[in-house]
Amino acid sequence: MDVLAIVVPCYNEEEMLPITFPELRRKLNELIEKGKISPDSFALYVNDGSKDNTWDLIEKESKEHKDVRGLKLAGNVGHQFALTAGLVFAKDICDISISIDADLQDDIDVFEEMVDKYHEGCDIVYGVRNKRKTDTFFKRFTAQTFYRVMNFCGAKTIYNHADFRLMSKRALEQYSQYGEENLFIRGIVPLIGYKTECVYYDRKVRVAGESKYPLKKMIALAIDGITSFSVKPIRFIVYLGIFSVILSFIAFIYAIVPYFLKLTEPGWTSLIVSIWFLGGVQLISIGLIGEYIGKIYMEVKRRPRYNIEKYTEE
Ligand code: UDP
Ligand code: MG
C-alpha cells in the first residue's frame, strides 16, 4: 500500500504545533483505517531554523509517536526552501506526499479526496481555495493582483492555490530536478506535467501564533515569482523605449511649430526633441542588453527540458 508523507514546514510554530500534531495524527489514522494509505504513513515536520521551542517539540513528539518524523534545517531558509527540503527528503521514503502549512489553515478534510484522485491516476492534486472571505481585504487584493501579473508574464499558476498539494513519488522526483536558486514552487509544479486535478476547500483563519508572511516577505515572494519565470519585465523596457522615440516625433512637431513662429527661446526646440529621442534610444539599448541577460538567466537555470511520462514496449 502507498505510504503517505505529510510535509509541514515550521518556523516559530510552538503555539501551533500542540494543535497540529493530534489533528494530523487523527487524519492519518482515519485514512489508514479506511485502507487508503499504508499504516507506515507519517507526518514530516521540517524545522526552518526556528528561534523558539519548535524543534524540541518536534523531537519529543517523534520519540513518542512513530507517525511523526522531524527534519531540522541548520538555519532559516524561508518557506519555499524549507518545503523543498522536506519534499526532496520525503521522495525516497514515501509514495505520496501532501504539503501543508503548520497552521492548518488549509482544510485537512480534503486529504481523502486528494488521495482518491491519486488512486484514480493523478500525480499532482492542487488544493484550491473556494473563497477568500477569511483573509483581510488587503491580502485578498494583493494576492489577486499578484496572480494577474504572474499570468500576464506567462507563468502558469493555479488561481487561489498556495502550497497545499499532493504530489506522487515520480512528481517529486521530477520536481527535485529543478535546481533553481530563485524558487517559486507554485510556478514550477505545473511545468512537471502529468495528470493533475484540483480539490476545493474553504480556508480557515490561523488559530494560534501569527502569520510568518509579513508584507515584506509577500512582496519578495511575488517579485521572485514573476522574475524567475519571465523576462517580460525586461521586454517592457524595450517597449517603453519605442514609445519614447515615437513621442519624440510628436515632440518634434510640437516644438518645431512655435520655433518657426518665433515664439520660443533659442535652443529649446533642439533640447526637447533630443531629450525624447535620445531617451528612447537609450531605453531600447538597455532593453536589448537586458534581453540577452534574460536569455543567460534562463539558460543558467538548467531546468529539465522535458519529462517522459510513458513508454510503450511492443
Ligand atoms: N514558514 C517557514 N519559514 C519561514 C516562514 C514561514 O517554514 O521563514 C512556514 C510557517 O511555519 C508555516 C508556513 O510556512 O507553516 C506558512 O506561513 P504562514 O502561515 O505564517 O503564512 P500565511 O498563511 O500567513 O501566508
Ligand atoms: Mg498561514
CSV table of N, CA, C and O in Angstrom, one decimal, residues 136-249:
chain,number,residue,atom,x,y,z
A,136,THR,N,-8.0,39.2,5.0
A,136,THR,CA,-8.4,40.6,5.0
A,136,THR,C,-8.5,41.1,3.6
A,136,THR,O,-8.0,40.5,2.6
A,137,PHE,N,-9.2,42.2,3.4
A,137,PHE,CA,-9.4,42.8,2.1
A,137,PHE,C,-8.0,43.0,1.4
A,137,PHE,O,-7.8,42.7,0.2
A,138,PHE,N,-7.1,43.5,2.2
A,138,PHE,CA,-5.8,43.8,1.7
A,138,PHE,C,-5.1,42.6,1.2
A,138,PHE,O,-4.6,42.6,0.1
A,139,LYS,N,-5.1,41.5,1.9
A,139,LYS,CA,-4.4,40.3,1.5
A,139,LYS,C,-5.1,39.7,0.2
A,139,LYS,O,-4.4,39.3,-0.7
A,140,ARG,N,-6.4,39.8,0.2
A,140,ARG,CA,-7.2,39.3,-1.0
A,140,ARG,C,-6.8,40.1,-2.2
A,140,ARG,O,-6.5,39.6,-3.3
A,141,PHE,N,-6.7,41.4,-2.0
A,141,PHE,CA,-6.5,42.3,-3.2
A,141,PHE,C,-5.0,42.1,-3.7
A,141,PHE,O,-4.8,42.0,-4.9
A,142,THR,N,-4.1,42.1,-2.8
A,142,THR,CA,-2.7,41.9,-3.2
A,142,THR,C,-2.5,40.5,-3.9
A,142,THR,O,-1.8,40.5,-4.9
A,143,ALA,N,-3.1,39.5,-3.3
A,143,ALA,CA,-3.0,38.2,-3.9
A,143,ALA,C,-3.5,38.2,-5.3
A,143,ALA,O,-2.9,37.6,-6.3
A,144,GLN,N,-4.7,38.8,-5.5
A,144,GLN,CA,-5.3,38.8,-6.8
A,144,GLN,C,-4.5,39.5,-7.9
A,144,GLN,O,-4.3,39.0,-9.0
A,145,THR,N,-4.0,40.7,-7.4
A,145,THR,CA,-3.1,41.5,-8.3
A,145,THR,C,-1.9,40.6,-8.7
A,145,THR,O,-1.5,40.6,-9.9
A,146,PHE,N,-1.4,39.9,-7.7
A,146,PHE,CA,-0.2,39.1,-8.0
A,146,PHE,C,-0.4,38.0,-9.0
A,146,PHE,O,0.3,37.8,-10.0
A,147,TYR,N,-1.6,37.3,-8.9
A,147,TYR,CA,-1.9,36.3,-9.9
A,147,TYR,C,-2.0,36.8,-11.3
A,147,TYR,O,-1.6,36.3,-12.2
A,148,ARG,N,-2.7,38.0,-11.3
A,148,ARG,CA,-2.9,38.6,-12.6
A,148,ARG,C,-1.5,38.9,-13.3
A,148,ARG,O,-1.3,38.6,-14.5
A,149,VAL,N,-0.6,39.6,-12.5
A,149,VAL,CA,0.7,39.9,-13.1
A,149,VAL,C,1.4,38.7,-13.5
A,149,VAL,O,2.0,38.6,-14.5
A,150,MET,N,1.4,37.7,-12.6
A,150,MET,CA,2.1,36.4,-12.9
A,150,MET,C,1.6,35.8,-14.2
A,150,MET,O,2.4,35.4,-15.0
A,151,ASN,N,0.3,35.7,-14.3
A,151,ASN,CA,-0.2,35.1,-15.5
A,151,ASN,C,0.0,35.9,-16.8
A,151,ASN,O,0.3,35.4,-17.8
A,152,PHE,N,0.0,37.2,-16.6
A,152,PHE,CA,0.3,38.1,-17.7
A,152,PHE,C,1.7,37.9,-18.1
A,152,PHE,O,2.0,37.9,-19.3
A,153,CYS,N,2.6,37.7,-17.2
A,153,CYS,CA,4.0,37.4,-17.5
A,153,CYS,C,4.3,36.0,-18.1
A,153,CYS,O,5.4,35.7,-18.4
A,154,GLY,N,3.3,35.2,-18.1
A,154,GLY,CA,3.4,33.9,-18.7
A,154,GLY,C,3.7,32.7,-17.9
A,154,GLY,O,4.0,31.6,-18.4
A,155,ALA,N,3.7,32.9,-16.5
A,155,ALA,CA,3.9,31.7,-15.7
A,155,ALA,C,2.5,31.1,-15.4
A,155,ALA,O,1.6,31.7,-15.1
A,156,LYS,N,2.5,29.7,-15.6
A,156,LYS,CA,1.2,29.1,-15.4
A,156,LYS,C,1.0,28.8,-14.0
A,156,LYS,O,1.5,27.8,-13.5
A,157,THR,N,0.3,29.6,-13.3
A,157,THR,CA,0.0,29.3,-11.9
A,157,THR,C,-1.5,29.0,-11.7
A,157,THR,O,-2.3,29.5,-12.5
A,158,ILE,N,-1.8,28.2,-10.7
A,158,ILE,CA,-3.2,27.9,-10.5
A,158,ILE,C,-3.8,29.0,-9.6
A,158,ILE,O,-3.3,29.2,-8.5
A,159,TYR,N,-4.9,29.6,-10.0
A,159,TYR,CA,-5.5,30.7,-9.2
A,159,TYR,C,-6.0,30.2,-7.9
A,159,TYR,O,-6.6,29.1,-7.8
A,160,ASN,N,-5.7,30.9,-6.8
A,160,ASN,CA,-6.1,30.6,-5.5
A,160,ASN,C,-5.5,29.3,-4.9
A,160,ASN,O,-6.1,28.7,-4.1
A,161,HIS,N,-4.4,28.9,-5.5
A,161,HIS,CA,-3.7,27.7,-5.0
A,161,HIS,C,-2.4,28.2,-4.3
A,161,HIS,O,-1.7,28.9,-5.0
A,162,ALA,N,-2.2,27.8,-3.1
A,162,ALA,CA,-0.9,28.1,-2.5
A,162,ALA,C,-0.1,26.9,-2.5
A,162,ALA,O,0.0,26.2,-3.5
A,163,ASP,N,0.6,26.5,-1.4
A,163,ASP,CA,1.4,25.3,-1.4
A,163,ASP,C,0.8,24.1,-0.8
A,163,ASP,O,1.5,23.3,-0.2
A,164,PHE,N,-0.5,24.0,-0.9
A,164,PHE,CA,-1.2,22.9,-0.3
A,164,PHE,C,-1.5,21.9,-1.5
A,164,PHE,O,-2.4,22.2,-2.3
A,165,ARG,N,-0.7,20.9,-1.6
A,165,ARG,CA,-0.9,20.0,-2.7
A,165,ARG,C,-0.4,18.6,-2.5
A,165,ARG,O,0.4,18.3,-1.7
A,166,LEU,N,-1.0,17.6,-3.2
A,166,LEU,CA,-0.5,16.2,-3.2
A,166,LEU,C,0.4,16.1,-4.4
A,166,LEU,O,0.2,16.5,-5.5
A,167,MET,N,1.5,15.4,-4.2
A,167,MET,CA,2.4,15.0,-5.3
A,167,MET,C,2.9,13.6,-5.1
A,167,MET,O,3.2,13.1,-4.0
A,168,SER,N,2.9,12.8,-6.2
A,168,SER,CA,3.3,11.4,-6.2
A,168,SER,C,4.8,11.4,-6.2
A,168,SER,O,5.5,12.4,-6.4
A,169,LYS,N,5.3,10.2,-5.9
A,169,LYS,CA,6.7,10.0,-5.9
A,169,LYS,C,7.4,10.4,-7.1
A,169,LYS,O,8.4,11.1,-7.1
A,170,ARG,N,6.8,10.0,-8.3
A,170,ARG,CA,7.5,10.4,-9.5
A,170,ARG,C,7.4,11.9,-9.8
A,170,ARG,O,8.3,12.5,-10.4
A,171,ALA,N,6.4,12.6,-9.3
A,171,ALA,CA,6.3,14.0,-9.5
A,171,ALA,C,7.4,14.7,-8.6
A,171,ALA,O,8.0,15.6,-9.0
A,172,LEU,N,7.6,14.1,-7.4
A,172,LEU,CA,8.6,14.6,-6.5
A,172,LEU,C,10.0,14.5,-7.1
A,172,LEU,O,10.8,15.3,-7.1
A,173,GLU,N,10.2,13.3,-7.8
A,173,GLU,CA,11.5,13.0,-8.4
A,173,GLU,C,11.8,14.1,-9.5
A,173,GLU,O,12.9,14.6,-9.6
A,174,GLN,N,10.7,14.3,-10.3
A,174,GLN,CA,10.9,15.3,-11.3
A,174,GLN,C,11.1,16.7,-10.7
A,174,GLN,O,12.0,17.5,-11.2
A,175,TYR,N,10.3,17.0,-9.7
A,175,TYR,CA,10.5,18.3,-9.1
A,175,TYR,C,11.9,18.6,-8.6
A,175,TYR,O,12.4,19.6,-8.7
A,176,SER,N,12.5,17.5,-8.0
A,176,SER,CA,13.8,17.7,-7.5
A,176,SER,C,14.9,17.9,-8.5
A,176,SER,O,16.0,18.3,-8.2
A,177,GLN,N,14.5,17.8,-9.8
A,177,GLN,CA,15.4,18.1,-10.9
A,177,GLN,C,15.6,19.6,-11.1
A,177,GLN,O,16.5,20.1,-11.8
A,178,TYR,N,14.6,20.4,-10.6
A,178,TYR,CA,14.7,21.8,-10.7
A,178,TYR,C,15.6,22.4,-9.6
A,178,TYR,O,15.2,22.5,-8.5
A,179,GLY,N,16.8,22.8,-10.0
A,179,GLY,CA,17.8,23.2,-9.0
A,179,GLY,C,17.9,24.7,-8.9
A,179,GLY,O,18.9,25.2,-8.5
A,180,GLU,N,16.8,25.4,-9.2
A,180,GLU,CA,17.0,26.9,-9.2
A,180,GLU,C,17.0,27.6,-7.9
A,180,GLU,O,16.4,27.1,-6.9
A,181,GLU,N,17.8,28.6,-7.9
A,181,GLU,CA,18.0,29.4,-6.7
A,181,GLU,C,16.8,30.3,-6.3
A,181,GLU,O,16.4,30.4,-5.2
A,182,ASN,N,16.2,30.9,-7.4
A,182,ASN,CA,15.1,31.7,-7.1
A,182,ASN,C,13.8,30.8,-7.2
A,182,ASN,O,13.3,30.6,-8.3
A,183,LEU,N,13.4,30.4,-6.0
A,183,LEU,CA,12.5,29.3,-6.0
A,183,LEU,C,11.1,29.8,-5.8
A,183,LEU,O,10.8,30.5,-4.9
A,184,PHE,N,10.2,29.4,-6.8
A,184,PHE,CA,8.8,29.7,-6.6
A,184,PHE,C,8.1,28.4,-7.0
A,184,PHE,O,7.8,28.1,-8.1
A,185,ILE,N,7.8,27.6,-5.9
A,185,ILE,CA,7.3,26.2,-6.2
A,185,ILE,C,6.1,26.2,-7.0
A,185,ILE,O,5.9,25.4,-7.9
A,186,ARG,N,5.1,27.1,-6.7
A,186,ARG,CA,3.9,27.1,-7.4
A,186,ARG,C,4.0,27.3,-8.9
A,186,ARG,O,3.1,26.9,-9.7
A,187,GLY,N,5.1,27.9,-9.4
A,187,GLY,CA,5.3,28.1,-10.8
A,187,GLY,C,5.9,26.9,-11.4
A,187,GLY,O,5.7,26.6,-12.6
A,188,ILE,N,6.7,26.2,-10.6
A,188,ILE,CA,7.5,25.0,-11.2
A,188,ILE,C,6.6,23.8,-11.3
A,188,ILE,O,6.6,23.1,-12.3
A,189,VAL,N,5.7,23.5,-10.3
A,189,VAL,CA,4.9,22.3,-10.3
A,189,VAL,C,4.1,22.1,-11.6
A,189,VAL,O,4.1,21.0,-12.2
A,190,PRO,N,3.5,23.2,-12.1
A,190,PRO,CA,2.7,22.9,-13.4
A,190,PRO,C,3.6,22.6,-14.5
A,190,PRO,O,3.2,22.0,-15.5
A,191,LEU,N,4.9,22.9,-14.4
A,191,LEU,CA,5.8,22.6,-15.5
A,191,LEU,C,6.1,21.1,-15.6
A,191,LEU,O,6.6,20.5,-16.6
A,192,ILE,N,5.9,20.4,-14.5
A,192,ILE,CA,6.2,19.0,-14.4
A,192,ILE,C,5.3,18.2,-15.4
A,192,ILE,O,5.8,17.2,-15.9
A,193,GLY,N,4.1,18.6,-15.5
A,193,GLY,CA,3.2,17.9,-16.4
A,193,GLY,C,2.5,16.8,-15.6
A,193,GLY,O,2.1,17.0,-14.5
A,194,TYR,N,2.2,15.7,-16.2
A,194,TYR,CA,1.4,14.6,-15.6
A,194,TYR,C,0.0,15.0,-15.5
A,194,TYR,O,-0.4,16.1,-15.6
A,195,LYS,N,-0.8,14.0,-15.1
A,195,LYS,CA,-2.3,14.2,-14.9
A,195,LYS,C,-2.5,15.0,-13.6
A,195,LYS,O,-2.0,14.6,-12.5
A,196,THR,N,-3.2,16.1,-13.6
A,196,THR,CA,-3.4,16.9,-12.4
A,196,THR,C,-4.9,17.2,-12.2
A,196,THR,O,-5.7,17.2,-13.2
A,197,GLU,N,-5.3,17.4,-11.0
A,197,GLU,CA,-6.7,17.8,-10.7
A,197,GLU,C,-6.7,18.8,-9.5
A,197,GLU,O,-5.6,19.0,-8.9
A,198,CYS,N,-7.8,19.4,-9.3
A,198,CYS,CA,-7.9,20.3,-8.2
A,198,CYS,C,-9.0,19.8,-7.2
A,198,CYS,O,-9.9,19.2,-7.6
A,199,VAL,N,-8.8,20.1,-5.9
A,199,VAL,CA,-9.9,19.9,-5.0
A,199,VAL,C,-10.1,21.2,-4.3
A,199,VAL,O,-9.2,22.0,-4.2
A,200,TYR,N,-11.4,21.5,-3.9
A,200,TYR,CA,-11.7,22.8,-3.4
A,200,TYR,C,-12.0,22.8,-1.9
A,200,TYR,O,-12.6,21.8,-1.4
A,201,TYR,N,-11.7,23.8,-1.3
A,201,TYR,CA,-12.0,23.9,0.2
A,201,TYR,C,-12.0,25.4,0.6
A,201,TYR,O,-11.6,26.3,-0.1
A,202,ASP,N,-12.5,25.6,1.8
A,202,ASP,CA,-12.5,27.0,2.4
A,202,ASP,C,-11.3,27.1,3.3
A,202,ASP,O,-11.1,26.3,4.1
A,203,ARG,N,-10.7,28.2,3.2
A,203,ARG,CA,-9.5,28.5,4.0
A,203,ARG,C,-9.9,29.0,5.3
A,203,ARG,O,-10.8,29.9,5.4
A,204,LYS,N,-9.3,28.5,6.4
A,204,LYS,CA,-9.7,29.0,7.8
A,204,LYS,C,-8.8,30.1,8.2
A,204,LYS,O,-7.8,30.4,7.6
A,205,VAL,N,-9.1,30.7,9.4
A,205,VAL,CA,-8.2,31.6,10.0
A,205,VAL,C,-7.2,30.9,10.8
A,205,VAL,O,-7.4,29.8,11.3
A,206,ARG,N,-6.0,31.5,11.0
A,206,ARG,CA,-5.0,30.9,11.8
A,206,ARG,C,-5.5,30.9,13.3
A,206,ARG,O,-5.9,31.9,13.8
A,207,VAL,N,-5.4,29.7,13.9
A,207,VAL,CA,-6.0,29.7,15.3
A,207,VAL,C,-4.9,30.0,16.4
A,207,VAL,O,-5.3,30.4,17.5
A,208,ALA,N,-3.6,29.8,16.1
A,208,ALA,CA,-2.6,30.2,17.1
A,208,ALA,C,-1.4,30.7,16.4
A,208,ALA,O,-1.1,30.4,15.3
A,209,GLY,N,-0.6,31.5,17.2
A,209,GLY,CA,0.6,32.0,16.6
A,209,GLY,C,0.2,33.1,15.6
A,209,GLY,O,-0.9,33.4,15.4
A,210,GLU,N,1.2,33.7,15.0
A,210,GLU,CA,0.9,34.8,14.0
A,210,GLU,C,1.5,34.4,12.6
A,210,GLU,O,2.4,33.6,12.5
A,211,SER,N,1.0,35.1,11.6
A,211,SER,CA,1.5,34.9,10.3
A,211,SER,C,3.0,35.2,10.1
A,211,SER,O,3.5,36.2,10.7
A,212,LYS,N,3.7,34.3,9.5
A,212,LYS,CA,5.1,34.5,9.3
A,212,LYS,C,5.4,35.1,7.9
A,212,LYS,O,6.5,35.1,7.4
A,213,TYR,N,4.3,35.6,7.3
A,213,TYR,CA,4.4,36.2,6.0
A,213,TYR,C,4.0,37.7,6.1
A,213,TYR,O,2.9,38.1,5.6
A,214,PRO,N,4.9,38.5,6.6
A,214,PRO,CA,4.5,39.9,6.7
A,214,PRO,C,4.6,40.5,5.2
A,214,PRO,O,5.1,39.8,4.3
A,215,LEU,N,4.1,41.7,5.1
A,215,LEU,CA,4.1,42.3,3.7
A,215,LEU,C,5.4,42.2,3.0
A,215,LEU,O,5.5,41.9,1.8
A,216,LYS,N,6.5,42.4,3.8
A,216,LYS,CA,7.8,42.4,3.1
A,216,LYS,C,8.1,41.1,2.5
A,216,LYS,O,8.6,41.1,1.3
A,217,LYS,N,7.8,40.0,3.2
A,217,LYS,CA,8.1,38.7,2.6
A,217,LYS,C,7.2,38.4,1.4
A,217,LYS,O,7.5,37.7,0.5
A,218,MET,N,5.9,38.9,1.6
A,218,MET,CA,4.9,38.7,0.5
A,218,MET,C,5.4,39.3,-0.8
A,218,MET,O,5.3,38.8,-1.9
A,219,ILE,N,5.9,40.6,-0.7
A,219,ILE,CA,6.4,41.3,-1.9
A,219,ILE,C,7.6,40.6,-2.4
A,219,ILE,O,7.7,40.4,-3.7
A,220,ALA,N,8.5,40.1,-1.5
A,220,ALA,CA,9.7,39.4,-2.0
A,220,ALA,C,9.3,38.2,-2.8
A,220,ALA,O,9.8,37.9,-3.9
A,221,LEU,N,8.3,37.4,-2.3
A,221,LEU,CA,7.8,36.2,-2.9
A,221,LEU,C,7.2,36.5,-4.3
A,221,LEU,O,7.5,35.9,-5.3
A,222,ALA,N,6.4,37.6,-4.3
A,222,ALA,CA,5.8,38.0,-5.6
A,222,ALA,C,6.8,38.4,-6.6
A,222,ALA,O,6.8,38.0,-7.8
A,223,ILE,N,7.8,39.2,-6.2
A,223,ILE,CA,8.9,39.6,-7.2
A,223,ILE,C,9.6,38.4,-7.7
A,223,ILE,O,9.9,38.2,-8.9
A,224,ASP,N,10.0,37.5,-6.7
A,224,ASP,CA,10.7,36.2,-7.1
A,224,ASP,C,9.8,35.4,-8.1
A,224,ASP,O,10.4,34.9,-9.1
A,225,GLY,N,8.6,35.3,-7.8
A,225,GLY,CA,7.7,34.5,-8.6
A,225,GLY,C,7.7,35.1,-10.1
A,225,GLY,O,7.8,34.3,-11.0
A,226,ILE,N,7.6,36.4,-10.2
A,226,ILE,CA,7.5,37.0,-11.5
A,226,ILE,C,8.8,36.9,-12.2
A,226,ILE,O,8.9,36.4,-13.3
A,227,THR,N,9.9,37.3,-11.5
A,227,THR,CA,11.1,37.4,-12.2
A,227,THR,C,11.8,36.1,-12.5
A,227,THR,O,12.7,36.0,-13.4
A,228,SER,N,11.4,35.0,-11.8
A,228,SER,CA,12.1,33.8,-12.0
A,228,SER,C,11.4,33.0,-13.1
A,228,SER,O,11.8,31.9,-13.5
A,229,PHE,N,10.3,33.5,-13.6
A,229,PHE,CA,9.6,32.7,-14.6
A,229,PHE,C,9.5,33.5,-15.9
A,229,PHE,O,8.9,33.0,-16.9
A,230,SER,N,9.9,34.7,-15.9
A,230,SER,CA,9.6,35.5,-17.1
A,230,SER,C,10.7,36.6,-17.3
A,230,SER,O,11.2,37.2,-16.3
A,231,VAL,N,11.0,36.9,-18.6
A,231,VAL,CA,11.9,38.0,-18.8
A,231,VAL,C,11.1,39.2,-19.4
A,231,VAL,O,11.6,40.1,-19.9
A,232,LYS,N,9.7,39.0,-19.3
A,232,LYS,CA,8.9,40.1,-19.8
A,232,LYS,C,9.1,41.5,-19.3
A,232,LYS,O,9.1,42.4,-20.0
A,233,PRO,N,9.4,41.6,-18.0
A,233,PRO,CA,9.7,42.9,-17.4
A,233,PRO,C,10.8,43.6,-18.2
A,233,PRO,O,10.8,44.8,-18.4
A,234,ILE,N,11.8,42.8,-18.7
A,234,ILE,CA,12.9,43.4,-19.5
A,234,ILE,C,12.4,43.9,-20.8
A,234,ILE,O,12.7,45.0,-21.3
A,235,ARG,N,11.5,43.1,-21.4
A,235,ARG,CA,11.0,43.5,-22.7
A,235,ARG,C,10.2,44.8,-22.6
A,235,ARG,O,10.1,45.6,-23.5
A,236,PHE,N,9.6,44.9,-21.4
A,236,PHE,CA,8.8,46.1,-21.2
A,236,PHE,C,9.6,47.4,-21.4
A,236,PHE,O,9.2,48.4,-21.9
A,237,ILE,N,10.9,47.3,-21.0
A,237,ILE,CA,11.8,48.4,-21.2
A,237,ILE,C,12.0,48.8,-22.7
A,237,ILE,O,12.0,50.0,-23.1
A,238,VAL,N,12.1,47.8,-23.5
A,238,VAL,CA,12.2,48.0,-24.9
A,238,VAL,C,10.9,48.7,-25.4
A,238,VAL,O,11.0,49.7,-26.2
A,239,TYR,N,9.8,48.3,-25.0
A,239,TYR,CA,8.5,48.9,-25.4
A,239,TYR,C,8.5,50.4,-25.0
A,239,TYR,O,8.1,51.2,-25.7
A,240,LEU,N,9.0,50.6,-23.8
A,240,LEU,CA,9.0,51.9,-23.2
A,240,LEU,C,9.9,52.8,-24.1
A,240,LEU,O,9.5,54.0,-24.4
A,241,GLY,N,11.0,52.3,-24.6
A,241,GLY,CA,11.9,53.0,-25.4
A,241,GLY,C,11.3,53.3,-26.8
A,241,GLY,O,11.4,54.5,-27.2
A,242,ILE,N,10.6,52.3,-27.3
A,242,ILE,CA,10.0,52.6,-28.6
A,242,ILE,C,8.9,53.7,-28.5
A,242,ILE,O,8.8,54.6,-29.3
A,243,PHE,N,8.2,53.6,-27.4
A,243,PHE,CA,7.1,54.6,-27.1
A,243,PHE,C,7.7,56.0,-27.0
A,243,PHE,O,7.2,56.9,-27.6
A,244,SER,N,8.9,56.0,-26.4
A,244,SER,CA,9.5,57.3,-26.2
A,244,SER,C,10.0,57.9,-27.5
A,244,SER,O,9.9,59.1,-27.7
A,245,VAL,N,10.5,57.0,-28.4
A,245,VAL,CA,11.0,57.5,-29.7
A,245,VAL,C,9.8,58.0,-30.5
A,245,VAL,O,9.9,59.1,-31.1
A,246,ILE,N,8.7,57.3,-30.4
A,246,ILE,CA,7.5,57.8,-31.1
A,246,ILE,C,7.1,59.2,-30.6
A,246,ILE,O,6.8,60.1,-31.3
A,247,LEU,N,7.1,59.3,-29.2
A,247,LEU,CA,6.8,60.5,-28.6
A,247,LEU,C,7.7,61.7,-29.1
A,247,LEU,O,7.3,62.8,-29.2
A,248,SER,N,9.0,61.3,-29.4
A,248,SER,CA,9.9,62.3,-29.8
A,248,SER,C,9.5,62.9,-31.1
A,248,SER,O,9.8,64.1,-31.4
A,249,PHE,N,8.9,62.2,-32.0
A,249,PHE,CA,8.4,62.7,-33.2
A,249,PHE,C,7.2,63.7,-33.0
A,249,PHE,O,7.2,64.8,-33.6
